[in-house]
PDB file of C-alpha atoms and ligand atoms in Angstrom:
ATOM      1  CA  MET A   1     -14.984  13.534 -17.623  1.00 73.00           C
ATOM      2  CA  PRO A   2     -11.422  12.068 -17.593  1.00 76.00           C
ATOM      3  CA  LEU A   3     -10.709   9.551 -14.845  1.00 83.00           C
ATOM      4  CA  GLY A   4      -8.837  10.832 -11.801  1.00 92.00           C
ATOM      5  CA  LYS A   5      -5.354   9.567 -10.979  1.00 95.00           C
ATOM      6  CA  PHE A   6      -4.739   6.672  -8.633  1.00 97.00           C
ATOM      7  CA  ILE A   7      -1.692   6.919  -6.341  1.00 97.00           C
ATOM      8  CA  THR A   8      -0.696   4.216  -3.868  1.00 97.00           C
ATOM      9  CA  LEU A   9       1.778   4.318  -1.004  1.00 97.00           C
ATOM     10  CA  GLU A  10       3.597   1.159  -0.085  1.00 98.00           C
ATOM     11  CA  GLY A  11       6.376   0.540   2.339  1.00 96.00           C
ATOM     12  CA  MET A  12       8.106  -1.569   4.902  1.00 93.00           C
ATOM     13  CA  GLU A  13       6.954  -1.465   8.527  1.00 88.00           C
ATOM     14  CA  GLY A  14       7.521   1.939  10.069  1.00 88.00           C
ATOM     15  CA  ALA A  15       8.577   3.438   6.744  1.00 92.00           C
ATOM     16  CA  GLY A  16       6.369   6.473   7.352  1.00 91.00           C
ATOM     17  CA  LYS A  17       3.454   5.890   4.976  1.00 93.00           C
ATOM     18  CA  SER A  18       0.917   7.636   7.213  1.00 91.00           C
ATOM     19  CA  THR A  19       3.226  10.582   7.825  1.00 92.00           C
ATOM     20  CA  ASN A  20       3.980  11.019   4.126  1.00 95.00           C
ATOM     21  CA  LEU A  21       0.409  10.438   3.009  1.00 95.00           C
ATOM     22  CA  ALA A  22      -0.574  13.535   4.977  1.00 95.00           C
ATOM     23  CA  TYR A  23       2.190  15.430   3.195  1.00 95.00           C
ATOM     24  CA  LEU A  24       1.024  14.229  -0.229  1.00 95.00           C
ATOM     25  CA  CYS A  25      -2.514  15.408   0.567  1.00 95.00           C
ATOM     26  CA  SER A  26      -1.206  18.841   1.512  1.00 94.00           C
ATOM     27  CA  MET A  27       0.413  19.015  -1.948  1.00 93.00           C
ATOM     28  CA  LEU A  28      -2.870  18.143  -3.663  1.00 94.00           C
ATOM     29  CA  ASP A  29      -4.683  20.728  -1.512  1.00 94.00           C
ATOM     30  CA  ALA A  30      -2.193  23.368  -2.599  1.00 93.00           C
ATOM     31  CA  GLN A  31      -3.012  22.558  -6.237  1.00 90.00           C
ATOM     32  CA  GLY A  32      -6.762  22.706  -5.556  1.00 93.00           C
ATOM     33  CA  LEU A  33      -7.199  19.068  -6.620  1.00 93.00           C
ATOM     34  CA  VAL A  34     -10.174  17.085  -5.338  1.00 95.00           C
ATOM     35  CA  TYR A  35      -9.135  13.729  -3.918  1.00 97.00           C
ATOM     36  CA  THR A  36     -10.221  10.765  -1.801  1.00 98.00           C
ATOM     37  CA  VAL A  37      -7.854   9.299   0.783  1.00 98.00           C
ATOM     38  CA  THR A  38      -8.304   5.678   1.670  1.00 98.00           C
ATOM     39  CA  ARG A  39      -6.438   2.594   2.820  1.00 98.00           C
ATOM     40  CA  GLU A  40      -6.149  -1.148   2.473  1.00 98.00           C
ATOM     41  CA  PRO A  41      -7.122  -3.450   3.875  1.00 98.00           C
ATOM     42  CA  GLY A  42     -10.172  -1.301   4.603  1.00 98.00           C
ATOM     43  CA  GLY A  43     -11.628   1.864   3.187  1.00 98.00           C
ATOM     44  CA  THR A  44     -15.343   1.035   3.710  1.00 98.00           C
ATOM     45  CA  PRO A  45     -17.145  -0.044   6.910  1.00 98.00           C
ATOM     46  CA  LEU A  46     -17.331  -3.669   5.737  1.00 98.00           C
ATOM     47  CA  ALA A  47     -13.753  -3.730   4.474  1.00 98.00           C
ATOM     48  CA  GLU A  48     -12.617  -2.200   7.797  1.00 98.00           C
ATOM     49  CA  GLU A  49     -14.285  -5.152   9.570  1.00 98.00           C
ATOM     50  CA  ILE A  50     -12.256  -7.491   7.374  1.00 98.00           C
ATOM     51  CA  ARG A  51      -9.143  -5.442   8.249  1.00 98.00           C
ATOM     52  CA  ARG A  52      -9.782  -6.082  11.944  1.00 98.00           C
ATOM     53  CA  LEU A  53     -10.025  -9.826  11.231  1.00 98.00           C
ATOM     54  CA  LEU A  54      -6.740  -9.698   9.336  1.00 98.00           C
ATOM     55  CA  LEU A  55      -4.740  -7.690  11.875  1.00 97.00           C
ATOM     56  CA  ALA A  56      -5.972  -9.054  15.212  1.00 96.00           C
ATOM     57  CA  PRO A  57      -3.638 -11.583  16.813  1.00 95.00           C
ATOM     58  CA  ARG A  58      -5.588 -14.792  17.538  1.00 93.00           C
ATOM     59  CA  GLU A  59      -5.039 -18.256  18.901  1.00 95.00           C
ATOM     60  CA  GLU A  60      -6.306 -20.044  15.777  1.00 97.00           C
ATOM     61  CA  LYS A  61      -3.714 -19.745  13.030  1.00 95.00           C
ATOM     62  CA  MET A  62      -5.147 -18.072   9.941  1.00 97.00           C
ATOM     63  CA  VAL A  63      -4.039 -20.132   6.938  1.00 98.00           C
ATOM     64  CA  PRO A  64      -2.329 -18.106   4.173  1.00 98.00           C
ATOM     65  CA  LEU A  65      -5.054 -18.807   1.613  1.00 98.00           C
ATOM     66  CA  CYS A  66      -7.740 -17.532   4.000  1.00 98.00           C
ATOM     67  CA  GLU A  67      -5.645 -14.386   4.501  1.00 98.00           C
ATOM     68  CA  LEU A  68      -5.246 -13.907   0.739  1.00 98.00           C
ATOM     69  CA  LEU A  69      -8.971 -14.305   0.072  1.00 98.00           C
ATOM     70  CA  LEU A  70      -9.913 -11.932   2.902  1.00 98.00           C
ATOM     71  CA  VAL A  71      -7.560  -9.308   1.473  1.00 98.00           C
ATOM     72  CA  PHE A  72      -9.221  -9.578  -1.941  1.00 98.00           C
ATOM     73  CA  ALA A  73     -12.733  -9.721  -0.454  1.00 98.00           C
ATOM     74  CA  ALA A  74     -12.047  -6.396   1.267  1.00 99.00           C
ATOM     75  CA  ARG A  75     -10.535  -5.048  -1.955  1.00 98.00           C
ATOM     76  CA  ALA A  76     -13.564  -5.992  -4.059  1.00 98.00           C
ATOM     77  CA  GLN A  77     -15.804  -3.997  -1.703  1.00 98.00           C
ATOM     78  CA  HIS A  78     -13.353  -1.097  -1.564  1.00 98.00           C
ATOM     79  CA  ILE A  79     -12.958  -0.838  -5.330  1.00 98.00           C
ATOM     80  CA  GLU A  80     -16.646  -0.894  -6.087  1.00 98.00           C
ATOM     81  CA  ALA A  81     -17.794   1.342  -3.229  1.00 98.00           C
ATOM     82  CA  VAL A  82     -14.962   3.883  -3.055  1.00 98.00           C
ATOM     83  CA  ILE A  83     -12.141   3.753  -5.586  1.00 98.00           C
ATOM     84  CA  LEU A  84     -13.980   3.462  -8.895  1.00 97.00           C
ATOM     85  CA  PRO A  85     -16.746   5.958  -8.039  1.00 97.00           C
ATOM     86  CA  ALA A  86     -14.140   8.545  -6.996  1.00 97.00           C
ATOM     87  CA  LEU A  87     -12.002   8.010 -10.121  1.00 97.00           C
ATOM     88  CA  LYS A  88     -15.113   8.281 -12.293  1.00 96.00           C
ATOM     89  CA  ARG A  89     -15.982  11.600 -10.635  1.00 96.00           C
ATOM     90  CA  GLY A  90     -12.551  12.746 -11.827  1.00 95.00           C
ATOM     91  CA  GLU A  91     -11.085  12.755  -8.298  1.00 96.00           C
ATOM     92  CA  TRP A  92      -7.616  11.586  -7.443  1.00 96.00           C
ATOM     93  CA  VAL A  93      -7.486   8.564  -5.143  1.00 97.00           C
ATOM     94  CA  ILE A  94      -4.646   8.142  -2.667  1.00 97.00           C
ATOM     95  CA  SER A  95      -4.535   4.713  -1.070  1.00 98.00           C
ATOM     96  CA  ASP A  96      -2.330   3.679   1.825  1.00 97.00           C
ATOM     97  CA  ARG A  97      -1.373   0.265   0.349  1.00 98.00           C
ATOM     98  CA  PHE A  98      -3.006  -1.703  -2.455  1.00 98.00           C
ATOM     99  CA  THR A  99      -2.287  -4.906  -4.400  1.00 98.00           C
ATOM    100  CA  ASP A 100       1.506  -4.585  -4.429  1.00 98.00           C
ATOM    101  CA  ALA A 101       1.196  -5.324  -0.703  1.00 98.00           C
ATOM    102  CA  THR A 102      -0.617  -8.573  -1.514  1.00 98.00           C
ATOM    103  CA  PHE A 103       2.193  -9.686  -3.828  1.00 98.00           C
ATOM    104  CA  ALA A 104       4.668  -8.782  -1.085  1.00 98.00           C
ATOM    105  CA  TYR A 105       2.925 -10.021   2.099  1.00 98.00           C
ATOM    106  CA  GLN A 106       0.810 -12.940   0.892  1.00 98.00           C
ATOM    107  CA  GLY A 107       2.675 -13.882  -2.301  1.00 98.00           C
ATOM    108  CA  ALA A 108       6.177 -13.653  -0.808  1.00 98.00           C
ATOM    109  CA  GLY A 109       5.809 -13.261   2.978  1.00 98.00           C
ATOM    110  CA  ARG A 110       3.333 -16.153   3.253  1.00 98.00           C
ATOM    111  CA  GLU A 111       4.990 -17.908   0.284  1.00 98.00           C
ATOM    112  CA  LEU A 112       1.784 -18.322  -1.748  1.00 98.00           C
ATOM    113  CA  GLY A 113       3.605 -17.321  -4.944  1.00 98.00           C
ATOM    114  CA  THR A 114       2.631 -14.777  -7.562  1.00 98.00           C
ATOM    115  CA  ALA A 115       0.406 -16.893  -9.840  1.00 98.00           C
ATOM    116  CA  ARG A 116      -2.620 -16.949  -7.521  1.00 97.00           C
ATOM    117  CA  VAL A 117      -2.222 -13.269  -6.658  1.00 98.00           C
ATOM    118  CA  ASN A 118      -2.038 -12.451 -10.373  1.00 98.00           C
ATOM    119  CA  GLU A 119      -5.252 -14.389 -11.033  1.00 98.00           C
ATOM    120  CA  LEU A 120      -7.130 -12.718  -8.197  1.00 98.00           C
ATOM    121  CA  GLU A 121      -5.822  -9.305  -9.216  1.00 98.00           C
ATOM    122  CA  GLN A 122      -7.256  -9.778 -12.688  1.00 98.00           C
ATOM    123  CA  PHE A 123     -10.509 -11.269 -11.379  1.00 98.00           C
ATOM    124  CA  VAL A 124     -11.182  -8.578  -8.751  1.00 98.00           C
ATOM    125  CA  GLN A 125      -9.695  -5.478 -10.389  1.00 98.00           C
ATOM    126  CA  GLY A 126     -10.050  -5.989 -14.106  1.00 97.00           C
ATOM    127  CA  GLU A 127      -7.860  -3.272 -15.641  1.00 96.00           C
ATOM    128  CA  LEU A 128      -7.613  -1.114 -12.507  1.00 97.00           C
ATOM    129  CA  ARG A 129      -3.960  -0.453 -11.580  1.00 98.00           C
ATOM    130  CA  PRO A 130      -2.314   2.520  -9.811  1.00 97.00           C
ATOM    131  CA  ASP A 131      -0.895   5.325 -11.980  1.00 96.00           C
ATOM    132  CA  LEU A 132       1.909   5.942  -9.507  1.00 96.00           C
ATOM    133  CA  THR A 133       3.211   3.959  -6.544  1.00 97.00           C
ATOM    134  CA  LEU A 134       5.552   5.425  -3.944  1.00 97.00           C
ATOM    135  CA  PHE A 135       7.552   2.722  -2.195  1.00 97.00           C
ATOM    136  CA  LEU A 136       9.024   3.900   1.101  1.00 97.00           C
ATOM    137  CA  ASP A 137      11.967   1.704   1.926  1.00 96.00           C
ATOM    138  CA  VAL A 138      13.666   1.431   5.309  1.00 94.00           C
ATOM    139  CA  PRO A 139      16.045  -1.186   6.674  1.00 92.00           C
ATOM    140  CA  LEU A 140      14.134  -3.664   8.844  1.00 89.00           C
ATOM    141  CA  ASP A 141      15.838  -2.674  12.091  1.00 89.00           C
ATOM    142  CA  ILE A 142      15.024   1.035  11.693  1.00 89.00           C
ATOM    143  CA  GLY A 143      11.399   0.328  10.714  1.00 87.00           C
ATOM    144  CA  MET A 144      10.839  -2.080  13.587  1.00 84.00           C
ATOM    145  CA  GLN A 145      12.320   0.421  16.072  1.00 84.00           C
ATOM    146  CA  ARG A 146       9.821   3.016  14.874  1.00 81.00           C
ATOM    147  CA  VAL A 147       6.932   0.517  15.053  1.00 81.00           C
ATOM    148  CA  ALA A 148       7.935  -0.717  18.525  1.00 79.00           C
ATOM    149  CA  LYS A 149       7.359   2.798  19.922  1.00 81.00           C
ATOM    150  CA  ARG A 150       3.662   2.472  19.053  1.00 78.00           C
ATOM    151  CA  GLY A 151       2.951  -0.277  21.610  1.00 79.00           C
ATOM    152  CA  GLU A 152       0.991  -3.451  20.832  1.00 86.00           C
ATOM    153  CA  LEU A 153       2.012  -5.210  17.625  1.00 88.00           C
ATOM    154  CA  ASP A 154      -0.537  -6.522  15.098  1.00 91.00           C
ATOM    155  CA  ARG A 155      -0.508 -10.017  13.536  1.00 94.00           C
ATOM    156  CA  PHE A 156       1.879  -8.958  10.752  1.00 93.00           C
ATOM    157  CA  GLU A 157       4.196  -6.914  12.943  1.00 90.00           C
ATOM    158  CA  ARG A 158       4.760 -10.045  15.086  1.00 90.00           C
ATOM    159  CA  GLU A 159       6.384 -11.874  12.167  1.00 91.00           C
ATOM    160  CA  GLN A 160      10.083 -12.767  12.119  1.00 89.00           C
ATOM    161  CA  SER A 161      12.694 -10.873  10.115  1.00 91.00           C
ATOM    162  CA  GLU A 162      12.808 -13.620   7.406  1.00 95.00           C
ATOM    163  CA  PHE A 163       9.172 -12.829   6.611  1.00 95.00           C
ATOM    164  CA  PHE A 164       9.960  -9.128   6.145  1.00 95.00           C
ATOM    165  CA  GLN A 165      13.056  -9.933   4.087  1.00 95.00           C
ATOM    166  CA  ARG A 166      10.831 -11.859   1.662  1.00 97.00           C
ATOM    167  CA  VAL A 167       8.325  -8.972   1.671  1.00 97.00           C
ATOM    168  CA  ARG A 168      11.021  -6.427   0.833  1.00 96.00           C
ATOM    169  CA  ALA A 169      12.569  -8.631  -1.876  1.00 97.00           C
ATOM    170  CA  ALA A 170       9.134  -8.969  -3.513  1.00 98.00           C
ATOM    171  CA  TYR A 171       8.607  -5.199  -3.533  1.00 98.00           C
ATOM    172  CA  LEU A 172      12.047  -4.685  -5.072  1.00 97.00           C
ATOM    173  CA  ALA A 173      11.289  -7.273  -7.771  1.00 98.00           C
ATOM    174  CA  ARG A 174       8.028  -5.502  -8.610  1.00 98.00           C
ATOM    175  CA  ILE A 175       9.819  -2.166  -8.842  1.00 98.00           C
ATOM    176  CA  GLU A 176      12.379  -3.663 -11.176  1.00 98.00           C
ATOM    177  CA  ALA A 177       9.634  -5.133 -13.360  1.00 98.00           C
ATOM    178  CA  ASP A 178       7.648  -1.871 -13.584  1.00 97.00           C
ATOM    179  CA  PRO A 179      10.043   1.065 -13.092  1.00 97.00           C
ATOM    180  CA  GLU A 180       7.671   3.513 -14.843  1.00 95.00           C
ATOM    181  CA  ARG A 181       5.004   3.173 -12.165  1.00 97.00           C
ATOM    182  CA  PHE A 182       7.158   2.991  -9.025  1.00 97.00           C
ATOM    183  CA  ILE A 183       9.222   5.576  -7.226  1.00 96.00           C
ATOM    184  CA  HIS A 184      11.623   3.882  -4.820  1.00 97.00           C
ATOM    185  CA  ILE A 185      12.343   6.206  -1.910  1.00 96.00           C
ATOM    186  CA  ASP A 186      14.937   5.662   0.797  1.00 96.00           C
ATOM    187  CA  ALA A 187      12.777   6.568   3.802  1.00 94.00           C
ATOM    188  CA  SER A 188      15.507   6.116   6.391  1.00 93.00           C
ATOM    189  CA  ARG A 189      16.646   9.679   5.643  1.00 94.00           C
ATOM    190  CA  GLU A 190      15.348  12.882   7.193  1.00 94.00           C
ATOM    191  CA  LEU A 191      11.661  13.473   6.604  1.00 94.00           C
ATOM    192  CA  SER A 192      12.321  16.700   4.667  1.00 95.00           C
ATOM    193  CA  ILE A 193      14.470  14.801   2.120  1.00 96.00           C
ATOM    194  CA  VAL A 194      11.888  12.006   1.800  1.00 96.00           C
ATOM    195  CA  GLN A 195       9.159  14.581   1.226  1.00 96.00           C
ATOM    196  CA  SER A 196      11.115  16.447  -1.418  1.00 95.00           C
ATOM    197  CA  GLU A 197      11.242  13.178  -3.431  1.00 95.00           C
ATOM    198  CA  ILE A 198       7.514  12.672  -2.955  1.00 94.00           C
ATOM    199  CA  ALA A 199       6.871  16.236  -4.103  1.00 93.00           C
ATOM    200  CA  LYS A 200       8.949  15.652  -7.229  1.00 93.00           C
ATOM    201  CA  ALA A 201       7.128  12.437  -8.195  1.00 90.00           C
ATOM    202  CA  ALA A 202       3.635  13.786  -7.508  1.00 88.00           C
ATOM    203  CA  GLY A 203       4.528  17.061  -9.228  1.00 89.00           C
ATOM    204  CA  GLU A 204       5.476  15.173 -12.412  1.00 89.00           C
ATOM    205  CA  LEU A 205       2.162  13.318 -12.398  1.00 86.00           C
ATOM    206  CA  MET A 206       0.231  16.581 -11.904  1.00 86.00           C
ATOM    207  CA  LYS A 207       2.150  18.229 -14.732  1.00 84.00           C
ATOM    208  CA  ASN A 208       1.544  15.309 -17.103  1.00 83.00           C
ATOM    209  CA  THR A 209      -2.147  15.262 -16.172  1.00 82.00           C
ATOM    210  CA  LYS A 210      -2.548  18.959 -16.959  1.00 72.00           C
ATOM    211  CA  GLN A 211      -0.779  18.523 -20.305  1.00 67.00           C
ATOM    212  CA  ALA A 212      -2.856  15.466 -21.306  1.00 69.00           C
TER     213      ALA A 212
HETATM  214  N1  Z5A B 301      -1.389  -6.089   4.186  1.00 86.60           N
HETATM  215  C1  Z5A B 301      -1.286  -7.329   3.586  1.00 86.60           C
HETATM  216  O1  Z5A B 301      -0.782  -8.272   4.190  1.00 86.60           O
HETATM  217  N2  Z5A B 301      -1.757  -7.498   2.323  1.00 86.60           N
HETATM  218  C2  Z5A B 301      -2.344  -6.491   1.634  1.00 86.60           C
HETATM  219  O2  Z5A B 301      -2.761  -6.693   0.485  1.00 86.60           O
HETATM  220  C3  Z5A B 301      -2.446  -5.203   2.264  1.00 86.60           C
HETATM  221  C4  Z5A B 301      -1.943  -5.050   3.538  1.00 86.60           C
HETATM  222  C5  Z5A B 301      -3.095  -4.080   1.525  1.00 86.60           C
HETATM  223  C6  Z5A B 301      -1.551  -3.213   7.783  1.00 86.60           C
HETATM  224  O3  Z5A B 301      -1.109  -2.263   6.885  1.00 86.60           O
HETATM  225  C7  Z5A B 301      -0.996  -4.541   7.390  1.00 86.60           C
HETATM  226  O4  Z5A B 301      -1.746  -5.094   6.306  1.00 86.60           O
HETATM  227  C8  Z5A B 301       0.418  -4.449   6.888  1.00 86.60           C
HETATM  228  C9  Z5A B 301       0.459  -5.265   5.613  1.00 86.60           C
HETATM  229  C10 Z5A B 301      -0.879  -5.921   5.550  1.00 86.60           C
HETATM  230  N3  Z5A B 301       1.313  -5.073   7.744  1.00 86.60           N
HETATM  231  N4  Z5A B 301       1.852  -4.681   8.699  1.00 86.60           N
HETATM  232  N5  Z5A B 301       2.365  -4.454   9.637  1.00 86.60           N
HETATM  233  P1  Z5A B 301      -0.780  -0.790   7.346  1.00 86.60           P
HETATM  234  O5  Z5A B 301      -0.187  -0.140   6.150  1.00 86.60           O
HETATM  235  O6  Z5A B 301      -1.957  -0.173   7.951  1.00 86.60           O
HETATM  236  O7  Z5A B 301       0.279  -0.975   8.547  1.00 86.60           O
HETATM  237  P2  Z5A B 301       1.782  -0.616   8.629  1.00 86.60           P
HETATM  238  O8  Z5A B 301       2.618  -1.133   7.524  1.00 86.60           O
HETATM  239  O9  Z5A B 301       2.200  -1.040   9.989  1.00 86.60           O
HETATM  240  O10 Z5A B 301       1.793   0.953   8.414  1.00 86.60           O
HETATM  241  P3  Z5A B 301       1.538   2.100   9.445  1.00 86.60           P
HETATM  242  O11 Z5A B 301       1.101   1.584  10.767  1.00 86.60           O
HETATM  243  O12 Z5A B 301       0.605   3.066   8.809  1.00 86.60           O
HETATM  244  O13 Z5A B 301       2.993   2.668   9.579  1.00 86.60           O
HETATM  245  P4  Z5A B 301       3.668   3.717   8.597  1.00 86.60           P
HETATM  246  O14 Z5A B 301       2.624   4.557   7.984  1.00 86.60           O
HETATM  247  O15 Z5A B 301       4.620   3.089   7.679  1.00 86.60           O
HETATM  248  O16 Z5A B 301       4.504   4.580   9.550  1.00 86.60           O
HETATM  249  P5  Z5A B 301       4.130   5.990  10.268  1.00 86.60           P
HETATM  250  O17 Z5A B 301       3.099   5.747  11.341  1.00 86.60           O
HETATM  251  O18 Z5A B 301       3.923   7.097   9.308  1.00 86.60           O
HETATM  252  O19 Z5A B 301       5.547   6.241  10.901  1.00 86.60           O
HETATM  253  C11 Z5A B 301       6.048   5.391  11.905  1.00 86.60           C
HETATM  254  C12 Z5A B 301       6.864   6.254  12.880  1.00 86.60           C
HETATM  255  O20 Z5A B 301       8.076   6.679  12.226  1.00 86.60           O
HETATM  256  C13 Z5A B 301       6.147   7.527  13.323  1.00 86.60           C
HETATM  257  O21 Z5A B 301       6.461   7.730  14.666  1.00 86.60           O
HETATM  258  C14 Z5A B 301       6.770   8.602  12.429  1.00 86.60           C
HETATM  259  O22 Z5A B 301       6.772   9.866  13.059  1.00 86.60           O
HETATM  260  C15 Z5A B 301       8.197   8.088  12.263  1.00 86.60           C
HETATM  261  N6  Z5A B 301       8.811   8.499  10.985  1.00 86.60           N
HETATM  262  C16 Z5A B 301       8.252   8.450   9.752  1.00 86.60           C
HETATM  263  N7  Z5A B 301       9.115   8.872   8.800  1.00 86.60           N
HETATM  264  C17 Z5A B 301      10.255   9.190   9.462  1.00 86.60           C
HETATM  265  C18 Z5A B 301      11.541   9.684   9.054  1.00 86.60           C
HETATM  266  N8  Z5A B 301      11.828   9.907   7.745  1.00 86.60           N
HETATM  267  N9  Z5A B 301      12.468   9.869   9.994  1.00 86.60           N
HETATM  268  C19 Z5A B 301      12.210   9.597  11.300  1.00 86.60           C
HETATM  269  N10 Z5A B 301      11.039   9.145  11.765  1.00 86.60           N
HETATM  270  C20 Z5A B 301      10.063   8.944  10.862  1.00 86.60           C
END
């Protein structure tokens, strides 16, 4: 049985990952593909508990290294319990964020650098990498306006704009380094335009999979 395909969605705050993930799933449904939808941090009951630890605002400052290790602890559980079993069953896996977010938020946002993230990526994931990553890009002010409408902000959403500028720069650097895997989508445009780009990218992957 060939492995399923692994697609990740990444984006700036309020870029519309959740909205577009639902759209991507509707495309897979239309093709009759079997898939698992999941998210990071999270994706299993234990990893969701770690997610709550990571997102909840608290009085005690969480040091960046603790944050990094919690992210990878959740990921280790998620990969072994959900992602790998689904891929081995031949299912597609769609994850709302994955390790590119760690390079962006912990590596750049928290200024831990890429070397430690690289080491942990190799240690925790082995050879597992996404086949396709959709990066939804919006200017900070537009994204934060969208997020503000949702009410209470989580620990990341409370960060200053310099933090998000570092996060965005790190995503752009990763896209530049691996243009085959990433699709960079300007998500400040109308949803229908954003979704037509998603349809094109996912359609290519489906076509290539059928031909392989
Ligand atoms: N994190 C990390 O630090 N390290 C890691 O390794 C990982 C994650 C994996 C939670 O992630 C946090 O975890 C995240 C990074 C950190 N930091 N934050 N914040 P998350 O992905 O769950 O949280 P999020 O980034 O805030 O995503 P979200 O809440 O799912 O938002 P979204 O999916 O990007 O947006 P949305 O809910 O689909 O859309 C927002 C609103 O905009 C909504 O009202 C939509 O209707 C509207 N929208 C969407 N698209 C459009 C367009 N095109 N036009 C107009 N309006 C639109």
